[in-house]
Short mmCIF file of C-alpha atoms in Angstrom, two decimals:
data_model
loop_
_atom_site.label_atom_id
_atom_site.label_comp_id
_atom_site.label_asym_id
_atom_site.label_seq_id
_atom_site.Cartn_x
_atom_site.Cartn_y
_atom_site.Cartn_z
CA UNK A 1 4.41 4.45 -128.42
CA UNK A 2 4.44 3.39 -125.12
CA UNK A 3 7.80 4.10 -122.72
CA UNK A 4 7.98 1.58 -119.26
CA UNK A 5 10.86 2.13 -116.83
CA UNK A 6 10.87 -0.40 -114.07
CA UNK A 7 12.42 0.43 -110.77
CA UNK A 8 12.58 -0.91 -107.10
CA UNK A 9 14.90 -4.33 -107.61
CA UNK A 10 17.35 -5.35 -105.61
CA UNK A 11 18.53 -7.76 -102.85
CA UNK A 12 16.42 -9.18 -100.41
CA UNK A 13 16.21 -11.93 -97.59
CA UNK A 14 13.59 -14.43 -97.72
CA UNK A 15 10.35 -13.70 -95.92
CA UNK A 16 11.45 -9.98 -96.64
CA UNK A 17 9.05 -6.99 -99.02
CA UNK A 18 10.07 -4.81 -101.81
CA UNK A 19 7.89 -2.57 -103.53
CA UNK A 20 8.57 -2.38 -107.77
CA UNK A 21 7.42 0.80 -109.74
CA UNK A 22 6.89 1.00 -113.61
CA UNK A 23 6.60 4.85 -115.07
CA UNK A 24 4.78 5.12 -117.63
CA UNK A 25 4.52 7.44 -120.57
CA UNK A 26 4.18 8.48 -123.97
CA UNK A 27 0.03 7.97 -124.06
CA UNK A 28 -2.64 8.10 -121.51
CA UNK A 29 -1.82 5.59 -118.22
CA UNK A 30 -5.35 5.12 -117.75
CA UNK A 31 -6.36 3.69 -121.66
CA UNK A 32 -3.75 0.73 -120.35
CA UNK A 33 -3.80 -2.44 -119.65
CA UNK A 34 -0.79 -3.22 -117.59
CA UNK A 35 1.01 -6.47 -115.93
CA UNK A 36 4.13 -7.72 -114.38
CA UNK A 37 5.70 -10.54 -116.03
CA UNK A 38 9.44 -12.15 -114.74
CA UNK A 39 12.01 -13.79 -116.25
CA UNK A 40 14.16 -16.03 -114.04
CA UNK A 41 17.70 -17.38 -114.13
CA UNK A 42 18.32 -19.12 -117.53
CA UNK A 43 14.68 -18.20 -118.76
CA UNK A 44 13.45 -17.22 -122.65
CA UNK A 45 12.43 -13.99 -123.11
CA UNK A 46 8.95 -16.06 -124.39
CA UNK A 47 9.13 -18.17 -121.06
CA UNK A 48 8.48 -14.84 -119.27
CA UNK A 49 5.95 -15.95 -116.76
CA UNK A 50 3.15 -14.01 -115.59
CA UNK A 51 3.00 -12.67 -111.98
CA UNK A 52 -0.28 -10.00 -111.54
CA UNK A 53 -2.41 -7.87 -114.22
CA UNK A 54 -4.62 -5.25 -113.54
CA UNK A 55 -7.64 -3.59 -115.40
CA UNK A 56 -7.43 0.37 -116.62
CA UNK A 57 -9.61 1.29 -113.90
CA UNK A 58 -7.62 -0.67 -111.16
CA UNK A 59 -10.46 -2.09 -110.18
CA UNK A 60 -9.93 -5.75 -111.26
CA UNK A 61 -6.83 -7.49 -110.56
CA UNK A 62 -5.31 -11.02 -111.73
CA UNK A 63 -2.74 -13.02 -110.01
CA UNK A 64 -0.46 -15.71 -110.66
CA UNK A 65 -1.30 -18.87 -108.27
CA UNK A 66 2.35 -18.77 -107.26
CA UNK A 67 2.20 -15.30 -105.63
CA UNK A 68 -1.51 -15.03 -105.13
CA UNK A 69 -2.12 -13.90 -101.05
CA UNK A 70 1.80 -12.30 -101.34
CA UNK A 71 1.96 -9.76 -103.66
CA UNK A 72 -0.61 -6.87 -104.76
CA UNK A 73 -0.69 -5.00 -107.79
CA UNK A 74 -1.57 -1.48 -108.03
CA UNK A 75 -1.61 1.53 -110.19
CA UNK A 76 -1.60 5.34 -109.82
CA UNK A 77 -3.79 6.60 -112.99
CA UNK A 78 -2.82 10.27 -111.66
CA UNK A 79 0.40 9.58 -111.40
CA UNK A 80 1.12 7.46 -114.60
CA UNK A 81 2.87 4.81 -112.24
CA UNK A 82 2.32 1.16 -111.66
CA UNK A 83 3.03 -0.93 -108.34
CA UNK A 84 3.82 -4.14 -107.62
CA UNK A 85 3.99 -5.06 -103.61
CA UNK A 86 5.79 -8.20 -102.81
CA UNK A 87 5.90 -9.02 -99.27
CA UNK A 88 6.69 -13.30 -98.09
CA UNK A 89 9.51 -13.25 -100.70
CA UNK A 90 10.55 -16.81 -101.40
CA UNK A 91 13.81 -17.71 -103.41
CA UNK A 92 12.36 -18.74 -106.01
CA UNK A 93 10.75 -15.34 -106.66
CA UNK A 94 14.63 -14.67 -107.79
CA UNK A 95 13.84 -13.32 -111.29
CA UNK A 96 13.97 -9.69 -113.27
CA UNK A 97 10.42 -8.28 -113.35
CA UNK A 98 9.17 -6.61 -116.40
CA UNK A 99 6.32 -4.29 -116.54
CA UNK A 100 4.38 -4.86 -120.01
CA UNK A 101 0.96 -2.36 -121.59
CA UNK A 102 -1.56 -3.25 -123.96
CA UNK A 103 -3.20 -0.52 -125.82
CA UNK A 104 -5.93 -2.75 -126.84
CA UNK A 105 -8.92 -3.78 -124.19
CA UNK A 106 -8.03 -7.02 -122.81
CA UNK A 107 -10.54 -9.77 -122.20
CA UNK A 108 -10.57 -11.36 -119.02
CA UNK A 109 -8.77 -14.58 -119.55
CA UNK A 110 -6.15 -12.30 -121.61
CA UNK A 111 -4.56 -10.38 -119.01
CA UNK A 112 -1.92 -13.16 -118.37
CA UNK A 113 -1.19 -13.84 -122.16
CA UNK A 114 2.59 -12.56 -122.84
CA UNK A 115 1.41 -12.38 -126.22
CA UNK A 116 -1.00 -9.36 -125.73
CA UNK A 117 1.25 -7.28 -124.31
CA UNK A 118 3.06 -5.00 -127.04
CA UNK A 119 4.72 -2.72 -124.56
CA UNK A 120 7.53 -3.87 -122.21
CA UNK A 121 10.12 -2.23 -119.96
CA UNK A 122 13.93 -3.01 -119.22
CA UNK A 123 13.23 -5.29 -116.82
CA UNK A 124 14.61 -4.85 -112.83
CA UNK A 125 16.00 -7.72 -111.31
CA UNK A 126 14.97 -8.74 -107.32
CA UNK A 127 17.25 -11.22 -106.22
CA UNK A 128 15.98 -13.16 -102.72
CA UNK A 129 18.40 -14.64 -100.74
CA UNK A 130 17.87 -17.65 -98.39
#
């Protein structure tokens, strides 16, 4: 089992940061693949759309085109924690951001699959006004 508390939402202005963590426990951080997925106003819990993925190492990152040159995702192997940077918030990044695991090795064109992920957190919601 694999236990993901999201923190870090809130309110922001547009053109403003935030920085979301994702604690992780219950195996080891590192033997994870991790990702962010959001859910906006209105959304499916399957229309969950994909915002950055990262590799175990950390060393390989993936990126939605929509937030691509904005946000950064990062993780803390020591520390069991997983970042996600947003700086150039828009409104339409209004949505609540879920941090999701795989214990299984993702391929490459995986890592922004919903489907793959069999771990997810509560969610934390980011709100950006205009």
């Amino acid at each position: 089992q694999v236990h993901l508390v999201e923190s870090g939402g809130g309110l922001v202005q547009a053109g403003g940061s935030r920085r979301l963590s994702c604690a992780a426990s219950g195996r080891t951080f590192s033997s994870l693949d991790m990702a962010w997925f959001r859910q906006g106003p209105g959304k499916e819990r399957r229309d969950r759309e994909f915002v950055a993925a990262i590799s175990r190492s950390g060393l390989t990152t993936y990126y939605a085109d929509s937030v691509k040159g904005r946000f950064t995702i990062s993780r803390d192997n020591a520390e069991n924690t997983l970042y996600l940077q947003m700086s150039g918030l828009k409104p339409e990044d209004t949505a609540r951001y879920y941090c999701a695991a795989s214990t299984a090795a993702l391929l490459e064109n995986e890592h922004g699959d919903f489907g793959v992920y069999g771990y997810w957190g509560q969610g934390t919601q980011v709100t950006v006004s205009s």
